[in-house]
Short mmCIF file of C-alpha atoms and ligand atoms in Angstrom, two decimals:
data_model
loop_
_atom_site.label_atom_id
_atom_site.label_comp_id
_atom_site.label_asym_id
_atom_site.label_seq_id
_atom_site.Cartn_x
_atom_site.Cartn_y
_atom_site.Cartn_z
CA UNK M 1 -26.77 32.26 -79.60
CA UNK M 2 -27.47 35.67 -81.19
CA UNK M 3 -28.45 36.37 -84.28
CA UNK M 4 -30.08 40.03 -85.64
CA UNK M 5 -33.65 39.82 -86.14
CA UNK M 6 -35.08 37.27 -83.52
CA UNK M 7 -38.48 35.70 -85.26
CA UNK M 8 -41.49 34.10 -82.39
CA UNK M 9 -43.66 31.81 -84.55
CA UNK M 10 -43.00 29.41 -87.35
CA UNK M 11 -46.83 30.34 -88.57
CA UNK M 12 -47.34 31.83 -92.32
CA UNK M 13 -45.98 35.16 -90.78
CA UNK M 14 -42.92 34.50 -88.89
CA UNK M 15 -41.34 31.70 -92.30
CA UNK M 16 -42.15 34.55 -94.17
CA UNK M 17 -40.18 36.96 -92.36
CA UNK M 18 -37.95 35.06 -91.80
CA UNK M 19 -37.09 33.74 -95.75
CA UNK M 20 -37.61 37.92 -96.64
CA UNK M 21 -34.27 38.85 -93.97
CA UNK M 22 -32.72 35.53 -95.43
CA UNK M 23 -32.64 36.43 -98.24
CA UNK M 24 -31.33 40.22 -97.52
CA UNK M 25 -28.32 38.96 -95.65
CA UNK M 26 -30.55 39.43 -92.53
CA UNK M 27 -29.54 37.07 -89.98
CA UNK M 28 -32.65 36.06 -88.39
CA UNK M 29 -33.38 32.70 -86.00
CA UNK M 30 -36.40 31.43 -85.38
CA UNK M 31 -37.98 29.70 -82.37
CA UNK M 32 -41.60 27.23 -82.70
CA UNK M 33 -43.37 26.08 -79.51
CA UNK M 34 -44.56 23.17 -81.96
CA UNK M 35 -42.76 20.51 -83.97
CA UNK M 36 -43.10 20.97 -87.74
CA UNK M 37 -45.71 17.76 -88.15
CA UNK M 38 -48.26 20.14 -85.85
CA UNK M 39 -47.94 23.68 -87.67
CA UNK M 40 -48.76 21.85 -90.92
CA UNK M 41 -51.39 19.27 -89.02
CA UNK M 42 -53.29 22.93 -88.96
CA UNK M 43 -56.47 24.19 -91.81
CA UNK M 44 -56.69 27.63 -92.16
CA UNK M 45 -58.43 29.60 -95.44
CA UNK M 46 -56.63 29.38 -98.51
CA UNK M 47 -57.50 33.11 -100.30
CA UNK M 48 -54.44 34.83 -100.94
CA UNK M 49 -54.68 38.98 -102.06
CA UNK M 50 -51.82 39.82 -105.19
CA UNK M 51 -50.36 41.62 -102.69
CA UNK M 52 -49.39 39.11 -100.76
CA UNK M 53 -48.82 36.46 -103.47
CA UNK M 54 -46.63 38.91 -104.81
CA UNK M 55 -44.48 39.21 -101.62
CA UNK M 56 -44.99 34.90 -101.71
CA UNK M 57 -43.01 35.47 -105.48
CA UNK M 58 -39.98 37.60 -103.85
CA UNK M 59 -39.51 35.97 -101.60
CA UNK M 60 -38.71 32.97 -103.96
CA UNK M 61 -41.40 30.86 -102.63
CA UNK M 62 -43.46 30.78 -105.56
CA UNK M 63 -43.24 28.36 -107.63
CA UNK M 64 -45.66 25.96 -106.92
CA UNK M 65 -47.86 28.22 -105.59
CA UNK M 66 -47.89 29.59 -108.98
CA UNK M 67 -48.23 25.64 -111.26
CA UNK M 68 -50.97 24.46 -108.23
CA UNK M 69 -52.65 27.47 -107.30
CA UNK M 70 -56.30 28.87 -109.19
CA UNK M 71 -57.15 32.07 -110.04
CA UNK M 72 -59.76 32.97 -109.39
CA UNK M 73 -61.67 36.40 -111.06
CA UNK M 74 -65.47 36.40 -108.69
CA UNK M 75 -67.07 34.97 -106.41
CA UNK M 76 -70.35 34.15 -106.04
CA UNK M 77 -72.90 35.91 -103.13
CA UNK M 78 -75.87 34.21 -103.24
CA UNK M 79 -78.87 35.37 -101.40
CA UNK M 80 -83.27 34.86 -100.95
CA UNK M 81 -82.39 31.55 -104.12
CA UNK M 82 -80.38 34.28 -106.24
CA UNK M 83 -76.64 33.56 -107.39
CA UNK M 84 -75.02 37.22 -107.46
CA UNK M 85 -71.75 36.98 -109.48
CA UNK M 86 -69.03 39.92 -108.13
CA UNK M 87 -66.36 39.61 -111.45
CA UNK M 88 -63.25 41.06 -109.67
CA UNK M 89 -61.23 41.41 -112.01
CA UNK M 90 -63.28 43.79 -114.01
CA UNK M 91 -64.96 45.69 -111.08
CA UNK M 92 -61.09 46.46 -109.65
CA UNK M 93 -59.08 46.58 -113.37
CA UNK M 94 -57.44 43.82 -113.43
CA UNK M 95 -57.22 42.54 -110.50
CA UNK M 96 -57.92 38.90 -108.52
CA UNK M 97 -57.23 36.13 -106.08
CA UNK M 98 -55.26 33.23 -105.87
CA UNK M 99 -57.23 29.75 -104.41
CA UNK M 100 -53.71 28.56 -102.93
CA UNK M 101 -53.97 26.98 -99.20
CA UNK M 102 -52.65 28.39 -96.27
CA UNK M 103 -50.95 24.84 -95.44
CA UNK M 104 -49.40 25.26 -98.87
CA UNK M 105 -48.07 28.66 -98.28
CA UNK M 106 -45.94 27.44 -94.91
CA UNK M 107 -44.78 23.79 -97.11
CA UNK M 108 -43.35 26.31 -99.89
CA UNK M 109 -41.77 28.58 -97.02
CA UNK M 110 -40.88 26.09 -93.96
CA UNK M 111 -38.98 23.72 -97.57
CA UNK M 112 -37.23 27.14 -98.34
CA UNK M 113 -36.23 27.79 -94.79
CA UNK M 114 -34.20 24.07 -94.41
CA UNK M 115 -32.89 24.94 -98.21
CA UNK M 116 -31.73 27.89 -96.43
CA UNK M 117 -30.09 25.96 -93.83
CA UNK M 118 -31.72 29.14 -92.17
CA UNK M 119 -31.43 28.17 -88.30
CA UNK M 120 -35.68 27.64 -86.51
CA UNK M 121 -35.73 26.31 -82.98
CA UNK M 122 -38.94 23.16 -83.07
CA UNK M 123 -39.66 22.80 -80.20
CA UNK M 124 -38.93 25.42 -77.67
CA UNK M 125 -40.55 25.47 -73.90
CA UNK M 126 -40.53 27.85 -72.20
CA UNK M 127 -40.16 30.97 -74.66
CA UNK M 128 -39.53 34.44 -72.50
CA UNK M 129 -38.79 38.17 -74.14
CA UNK M 130 -36.29 40.17 -72.02
CA UNK M 131 -35.59 43.51 -72.18
CA UNK M 132 -38.14 44.76 -74.88
CA UNK M 133 -37.48 48.57 -73.32
CA UNK M 134 -33.29 48.27 -72.54
CA UNK M 135 -30.45 48.14 -74.42
CA UNK M 136 -30.33 44.24 -75.77
CA UNK M 137 -33.22 42.50 -75.88
CA UNK M 138 -32.62 38.19 -75.33
CA UNK M 139 -35.30 36.33 -75.85
CA UNK M 140 -34.74 32.58 -73.34
CA UNK M 141 -35.91 28.92 -74.42
CA UNK M 142 -35.49 25.42 -73.24
CA UNK M 143 -34.94 22.47 -76.17
CA UNK M 144 -34.25 18.63 -75.91
CA UNK M 145 -34.17 19.91 -72.17
CA UNK M 146 -31.43 22.75 -72.10
CA UNK M 147 -32.11 26.26 -71.30
CA UNK M 148 -31.35 28.62 -74.63
CA UNK M 149 -29.91 32.38 -74.75
CA UNK M 150 -30.52 34.15 -78.13
CA UNK M 151 -29.62 37.33 -77.81
CA UNK M 152 -30.20 40.08 -81.01
CA UNK M 153 -31.07 43.30 -81.98
CA UNK M 154 -34.42 43.53 -82.50
CA UNK M 155 -37.80 40.77 -81.47
CA UNK M 156 -40.82 39.36 -83.87
CA UNK M 157 -44.05 38.56 -82.19
CA UNK M 158 -45.42 36.18 -85.17
CA UNK M 159 -47.01 33.61 -82.40
CA UNK M 160 -50.45 33.92 -83.24
CA UNK M 161 -52.81 34.98 -80.75
CA UNK M 162 -52.23 32.76 -77.98
CA UNK M 163 -48.66 33.55 -78.67
CA UNK M 164 -45.90 34.81 -75.88
CA UNK M 165 -45.28 37.43 -77.35
CA UNK M 166 -47.88 40.17 -76.98
CA UNK M 167 -48.71 39.23 -73.41
CA UNK M 168 -44.63 39.96 -72.79
CA UNK M 169 -45.48 43.61 -72.29
CA UNK M 170 -46.92 45.39 -69.68
CA UNK M 171 -50.84 45.78 -68.78
CA UNK M 172 -52.01 49.31 -69.65
CA UNK M 173 -49.57 49.53 -72.15
CA UNK M 174 -51.54 48.32 -74.90
CA UNK M 175 -55.44 48.88 -76.39
CA UNK M 176 -57.28 46.00 -77.50
CA UNK M 177 -60.67 46.40 -79.36
CA UNK M 178 -63.50 42.98 -79.47
CA UNK M 179 -65.81 42.20 -81.14
CA UNK M 180 -67.23 37.95 -80.31
CA UNK M 181 -69.76 36.95 -82.63
CA UNK M 182 -72.25 34.56 -81.15
CA UNK M 183 -71.85 32.10 -83.19
CA UNK M 184 -69.11 29.61 -85.05
CA UNK M 185 -68.15 27.98 -88.59
CA UNK M 186 -67.63 24.32 -88.66
CA UNK M 187 -65.37 23.30 -91.69
CA UNK M 188 -65.31 20.23 -93.48
CA UNK M 189 -62.56 19.47 -95.63
CA UNK M 190 -63.38 16.57 -98.18
CA UNK M 191 -61.71 15.02 -102.01
CA UNK M 192 -63.94 16.04 -103.88
CA UNK M 193 -64.64 17.80 -106.72
CA UNK M 194 -66.14 22.13 -106.34
CA UNK M 195 -69.49 21.90 -106.16
CA UNK M 196 -68.79 25.62 -108.49
CA UNK M 197 -65.86 26.67 -109.87
CA UNK M 198 -65.32 30.04 -108.17
CA UNK M 199 -66.38 30.89 -104.64
CA UNK M 200 -70.08 30.57 -103.00
CA UNK M 201 -70.66 32.83 -99.94
CA UNK M 202 -74.53 32.34 -99.48
CA UNK M 203 -76.71 34.40 -96.61
CA UNK M 204 -79.48 31.73 -95.62
CA UNK M 205 -82.31 31.61 -92.66
CA UNK M 206 -80.95 28.96 -91.53
CA UNK M 207 -77.76 30.42 -91.47
CA UNK M 208 -74.81 31.16 -93.85
CA UNK M 209 -72.98 29.20 -95.91
CA UNK M 210 -68.96 29.54 -97.53
CA UNK M 211 -68.76 26.77 -100.19
CA UNK M 212 -65.02 26.62 -101.10
CA UNK M 213 -62.04 24.47 -102.28
CA UNK M 214 -58.18 23.91 -102.20
CA UNK M 215 -58.02 22.50 -105.37
CA UNK M 216 -59.92 21.12 -108.47
CA UNK M 217 -59.89 17.64 -106.38
CA UNK M 218 -60.89 19.39 -102.95
CA UNK M 219 -63.19 21.33 -100.80
CA UNK M 220 -63.33 23.27 -97.87
CA UNK M 221 -67.41 24.01 -97.11
CA UNK M 222 -68.70 25.46 -93.61
CA UNK M 223 -72.05 26.73 -91.34
CA UNK M 224 -72.89 28.96 -89.56
CA UNK M 225 -73.74 26.80 -86.37
CA UNK M 226 -74.31 28.18 -82.28
CA UNK M 227 -71.23 28.49 -80.36
CA UNK M 228 -71.78 26.16 -78.48
CA UNK M 229 -72.38 23.27 -81.04
CA UNK M 230 -70.39 20.63 -80.67
CA UNK M 231 -67.89 19.14 -83.26
CA UNK M 232 -69.01 15.85 -82.14
CA UNK M 233 -73.15 15.75 -82.80
CA UNK M 234 -72.15 16.84 -86.43
CA UNK M 235 -72.17 13.10 -88.77
CA UNK M 236 -71.10 14.00 -91.93
CA UNK M 237 -74.50 13.59 -93.18
CA UNK M 238 -76.09 16.12 -90.52
CA UNK M 239 -72.51 18.69 -91.94
CA UNK M 240 -74.11 17.71 -95.70
CA UNK M 241 -77.77 17.95 -94.99
CA UNK M 242 -77.45 21.15 -93.57
CA UNK M 243 -74.98 22.85 -96.30
CA UNK M 244 -77.99 21.18 -99.31
CA UNK M 245 -80.09 22.99 -97.96
CA UNK M 246 -78.37 26.80 -97.28
CA UNK M 247 -77.69 26.33 -101.21
CA UNK M 248 -79.80 27.05 -103.90
CA UNK M 249 -81.56 24.37 -105.21
CA UNK M 250 -79.27 24.08 -108.51
CA UNK M 251 -76.70 23.96 -106.41
CA UNK M 252 -77.38 22.20 -103.85
CA UNK M 253 -78.30 19.42 -106.85
CA UNK M 254 -74.89 20.02 -108.34
CA UNK M 255 -73.10 18.89 -104.73
CA UNK M 256 -70.93 15.72 -104.57
CA UNK M 257 -70.44 14.91 -100.49
CA UNK M 258 -68.41 12.01 -99.59
CA UNK M 259 -66.80 12.12 -95.93
CA UNK M 260 -64.78 14.39 -94.16
CA UNK M 261 -61.00 14.58 -93.94
CA UNK M 262 -60.60 17.07 -91.12
CA UNK M 263 -64.29 18.47 -89.50
CA UNK M 264 -63.87 21.62 -86.76
CA UNK M 265 -65.51 24.34 -85.26
CA UNK M 266 -63.67 27.77 -85.33
CA UNK M 267 -65.37 30.80 -83.28
CA UNK M 268 -65.37 34.27 -85.19
CA UNK M 269 -64.24 37.12 -83.32
CA UNK M 270 -62.49 40.98 -84.09
CA UNK M 271 -59.42 41.68 -82.41
CA UNK M 272 -56.83 44.29 -82.65
CA UNK M 273 -54.36 45.56 -80.58
CA UNK M 274 -52.38 48.58 -80.78
CA UNK M 275 -49.69 49.46 -80.64
CA UNK M 276 -48.39 46.52 -82.35
CA UNK M 277 -44.41 47.52 -81.26
CA UNK M 278 -43.32 48.11 -78.05
CA UNK M 279 -39.60 48.69 -77.37
CA UNK M 280 -37.72 46.07 -79.32
CA UNK M 281 -41.01 44.03 -80.11
CA UNK M 282 -42.83 44.23 -82.87
CA UNK M 283 -45.87 41.99 -83.59
CA UNK M 284 -47.07 40.70 -86.58
CA UNK M 285 -50.09 39.56 -87.96
CA UNK M 286 -52.66 37.01 -85.52
CA UNK M 287 -50.97 38.24 -82.63
CA UNK M 288 -51.02 41.96 -82.91
CA UNK M 289 -55.40 41.27 -84.76
CA UNK M 290 -57.76 38.72 -85.27
CA UNK M 291 -61.10 38.68 -88.04
CA UNK M 292 -63.69 36.55 -88.51
CA UNK M 293 -63.00 34.64 -91.79
CA UNK M 294 -66.12 36.02 -93.95
CA UNK M 295 -63.94 38.34 -95.75
CA UNK M 296 -60.73 35.56 -95.75
CA UNK M 297 -58.47 38.41 -94.83
CA UNK M 298 -56.54 36.67 -91.75
CA UNK M 299 -53.71 35.87 -93.87
CA UNK M 300 -53.36 38.61 -96.25
CA UNK M 301 -53.00 41.08 -92.86
CA UNK M 302 -50.23 39.02 -91.99
CA UNK M 303 -49.41 39.30 -95.26
CA UNK M 304 -49.41 42.74 -95.59
CA UNK M 305 -47.36 43.38 -91.88
CA UNK M 306 -44.36 40.97 -92.88
CA UNK M 307 -43.69 43.09 -95.53
CA UNK M 308 -44.11 46.35 -93.67
CA UNK M 309 -41.81 45.10 -91.55
CA UNK M 310 -39.19 43.62 -94.29
CA UNK M 311 -39.14 46.80 -95.55
CA UNK M 312 -38.71 48.64 -92.71
CA UNK M 313 -35.93 46.34 -91.65
CA UNK M 314 -34.07 46.30 -94.44
CA UNK M 315 -33.76 50.54 -94.19
CA UNK M 316 -33.15 50.30 -90.51
CA UNK M 317 -30.02 47.43 -91.21
CA UNK M 318 -28.48 48.89 -94.45
CA UNK M 319 -29.46 52.53 -95.14
CA UNK M 320 -29.05 53.50 -91.01
CA UNK M 321 -32.93 54.85 -91.00
CA UNK M 322 -34.26 54.16 -87.23
CA UNK M 323 -36.78 56.86 -87.25
CA UNK M 324 -38.84 54.26 -89.48
CA UNK M 325 -39.30 51.89 -86.74
CA UNK M 326 -41.09 53.87 -84.92
CA UNK M 327 -43.35 54.20 -87.80
CA UNK M 328 -44.28 50.32 -88.39
CA UNK M 329 -47.54 50.14 -85.83
CA UNK M 330 -49.23 53.02 -87.39
CA UNK M 331 -48.26 51.98 -90.76
CA UNK M 332 -50.18 48.71 -90.38
CA UNK M 333 -53.17 50.00 -88.61
CA UNK M 334 -54.40 51.80 -91.37
CA UNK M 335 -54.51 48.55 -93.68
CA UNK M 336 -55.72 45.97 -90.00
CA UNK M 337 -58.56 48.54 -89.20
CA UNK M 338 -60.12 48.39 -93.21
CA UNK M 339 -59.04 44.36 -93.42
CA UNK M 340 -60.98 44.25 -89.78
CA UNK M 341 -64.38 46.71 -91.33
CA UNK M 342 -64.66 44.38 -94.31
CA UNK M 343 -65.14 41.54 -92.80
CA UNK M 344 -66.30 42.48 -90.00
CA UNK M 345 -69.43 43.62 -92.29
CA UNK M 346 -68.94 40.69 -94.62
CA UNK M 347 -69.92 38.96 -91.30
CA UNK M 348 -73.10 40.87 -90.77
CA UNK M 349 -74.16 41.82 -93.60
CA UNK M 350 -74.01 37.57 -94.65
CA UNK M 351 -74.52 35.90 -90.23
CA UNK M 352 -78.28 34.38 -88.91
CA UNK M 353 -77.62 36.78 -85.96
CA UNK M 354 -79.80 35.31 -82.84
CA UNK M 355 -82.18 37.26 -81.15
CA UNK M 356 -81.72 40.02 -83.76
CA UNK M 357 -85.88 41.80 -84.53
CA UNK M 358 -88.02 42.17 -87.60
CA UNK M 359 -86.12 45.73 -88.26
CA UNK M 360 -82.55 44.28 -87.93
CA UNK M 361 -83.37 41.49 -90.17
CA UNK M 362 -84.62 43.40 -92.60
CA UNK M 363 -81.64 46.47 -92.61
CA UNK M 364 -79.22 43.35 -93.05
CA UNK M 365 -81.49 41.79 -95.74
CA UNK M 366 -81.67 45.78 -98.03
CA UNK M 367 -77.74 46.32 -97.82
CA UNK M 368 -77.01 43.43 -99.35
CA UNK M 369 -79.40 43.80 -101.73
CA UNK M 370 -77.98 47.33 -102.08
CA UNK M 371 -74.50 46.15 -102.52
CA UNK M 372 -74.62 43.37 -104.89
CA UNK M 373 -77.40 45.30 -106.89
CA UNK M 374 -75.02 49.13 -107.92
CA UNK M 375 -71.76 48.72 -109.32
CA UNK M 376 -70.46 51.21 -106.25
CA UNK M 377 -71.52 48.40 -104.00
CA UNK M 378 -70.55 45.73 -105.82
CA UNK M 379 -66.78 47.59 -106.30
CA UNK M 380 -66.60 48.38 -102.93
CA UNK M 381 -66.65 44.54 -102.08
CA UNK M 382 -64.76 43.27 -104.80
CA UNK M 383 -61.46 46.29 -103.86
CA UNK M 384 -61.47 45.62 -100.46
CA UNK M 385 -62.02 41.90 -101.00
CA UNK M 386 -58.42 41.49 -103.43
CA UNK M 387 -57.03 43.36 -100.65
CA UNK M 388 -56.25 47.40 -100.53
CA UNK M 389 -52.44 48.44 -101.86
CA UNK M 390 -49.63 48.28 -99.11
CA UNK M 391 -48.36 51.31 -97.96
CA UNK M 392 -44.48 52.83 -99.52
CA UNK M 393 -41.79 52.73 -96.75
CA UNK M 394 -40.68 56.39 -97.42
N1 LIG V 1 -43.20 29.99 -79.05
C1 LIG V 1 -42.99 29.93 -79.78
N2 LIG V 1 -44.17 29.86 -80.90
C2 LIG V 1 -45.35 29.85 -80.76
C3 LIG V 1 -45.78 30.08 -79.62
C4 LIG V 1 -44.88 29.81 -77.94
N3 LIG V 1 -45.10 31.10 -77.15
N4 LIG V 1 -46.87 30.29 -79.04
C5 LIG V 1 -47.49 29.90 -80.71
N5 LIG V 1 -46.52 29.82 -81.10
C6 LIG V 1 -46.54 29.49 -82.77
C7 LIG V 1 -47.63 28.08 -82.67
O1 LIG V 1 -46.94 27.17 -82.39
C8 LIG V 1 -47.49 29.31 -84.24
O2 LIG V 1 -46.68 28.51 -85.12
O3 LIG V 1 -46.31 30.85 -83.54
C9 LIG V 1 -47.11 30.58 -84.71
C10 LIG V 1 -48.06 31.57 -84.42
O4 LIG V 1 -48.36 31.02 -86.21
P1 LIG V 1 -49.69 31.27 -86.58
O5 LIG V 1 -51.23 31.43 -85.48
O6 LIG V 1 -50.68 30.74 -87.53
O7 LIG V 1 -50.12 32.77 -86.73
P2 LIG V 1 -49.71 34.10 -88.19
O8 LIG V 1 -48.35 33.30 -88.22
O9 LIG V 1 -49.01 35.71 -87.58
O10 LIG V 1 -50.62 33.20 -89.56
C11 LIG V 1 -51.35 34.37 -89.40
O11 LIG V 1 -53.94 33.94 -90.47
O12 LIG V 1 -55.29 33.19 -91.80
C12 LIG V 1 -55.17 33.41 -90.61
O13 LIG V 1 -55.11 32.66 -88.65
C13 LIG V 1 -54.38 32.89 -89.25
O14 LIG V 1 -53.14 31.36 -88.66
C14 LIG V 1 -53.14 32.47 -89.71
C15 LIG V 1 -52.47 33.68 -89.98
C1 LIG V 2 -61.17 28.23 -97.33
O1 LIG V 2 -61.19 27.99 -98.17
O2 LIG V 2 -61.05 28.35 -96.13
C2 LIG V 2 -62.18 29.88 -96.80
C3 LIG V 2 -61.83 30.47 -98.06
C4 LIG V 2 -63.06 32.29 -97.73
C5 LIG V 2 -63.12 32.53 -96.30
C6 LIG V 2 -62.82 31.76 -96.04
C7 LIG V 2 -62.40 30.76 -95.60
O3 LIG V 2 -64.08 33.57 -96.13
#
């Protein structure tokens, strides 16, 4: 087999890149280790920045999002029995976010890929990348027991944190930066009406809580739990009781509970590798960086990497701009680090950190107080939350 761009991974990064390139007449083959159903079974975040919304529309996959997604003008920050509204639209000169689940984004992209006729090899095993620094890179994998070789010009490593792409770069090339937080998020998905029209991020002495949603009839709620908690120890009742205990009384009183349809614990981590390119291989999305979910930045950062790589590849194929390939990593990393900062900061001010001293606790409260009670602080939160602009590729 032969293609222009070999894409490893059919998560949102790989599928979105594939769709944009296909529409531009650039050939791609996507190689995915799992089945389509497995990929769709993963419950992930659901807040899309304006930049990602625009990119999905540009890729021609925004129709259902525009119909079913919920535009949110702001969100609530709850602490010390106060609820403070962050008005995104007013603080950012009209920007908002779109509530639309990553699962739905993936479903729309999968359908568009299928309709386009461009190939996706699901259930591929033993995926290996070759000649990353050589003349002609290629990918090998096994499908239905048969070995396959895919020759290509370049490889996009869109295979997430556990993927093969980053691991194919020789030792000593990448510098990794990491922070593992001493807690996780226990999340519950339920077919219940949201407790509030907008998302509520709540800081409480029992731990952080988040009230999010997928639609007017489906909610996604989270509570901070210790790193060693087991999901089996959390009955639905225990989860709802804990969530209520962390919300301001008037909100807790309105909470409608119901049976969970998914329940899982996710660890919180910040992680970045530099650079995001090695020879003919470009790392995209979770393959290169992870953020804790507190700022809702994971999926959005993946989209900005995709946008950058797509615009570079357009100029590479149409104008012969070889020089731009070398700029991919620098362009992406500037935005990645700023989103890493915001996600780390939101995590730091809203969670309970085991073992912190009384002074540190007061500093955390003062920081939250200062940021929500000043125009400068609220603006800083709002402009990061709606997402910083994408850097142009010139
Ligand atoms: N070969 C082929 N595919 C692989 C391999 C491999 N060796 N390893 C992993 N994959 C696939 C995974 O099965 C998955 O479908 O790569 C895909 C990576 O998808 P994601 O992990 O979703 O990563 P990405 O597409 O970058 O999405 C960005 O934003 O909200 C965050 O973490 C969240 O998934 C989200 C991410
Ligand atoms: C979610 O809806 O799953 C969600 C929303 C906002 C976040 C994290 C997760 O910051």
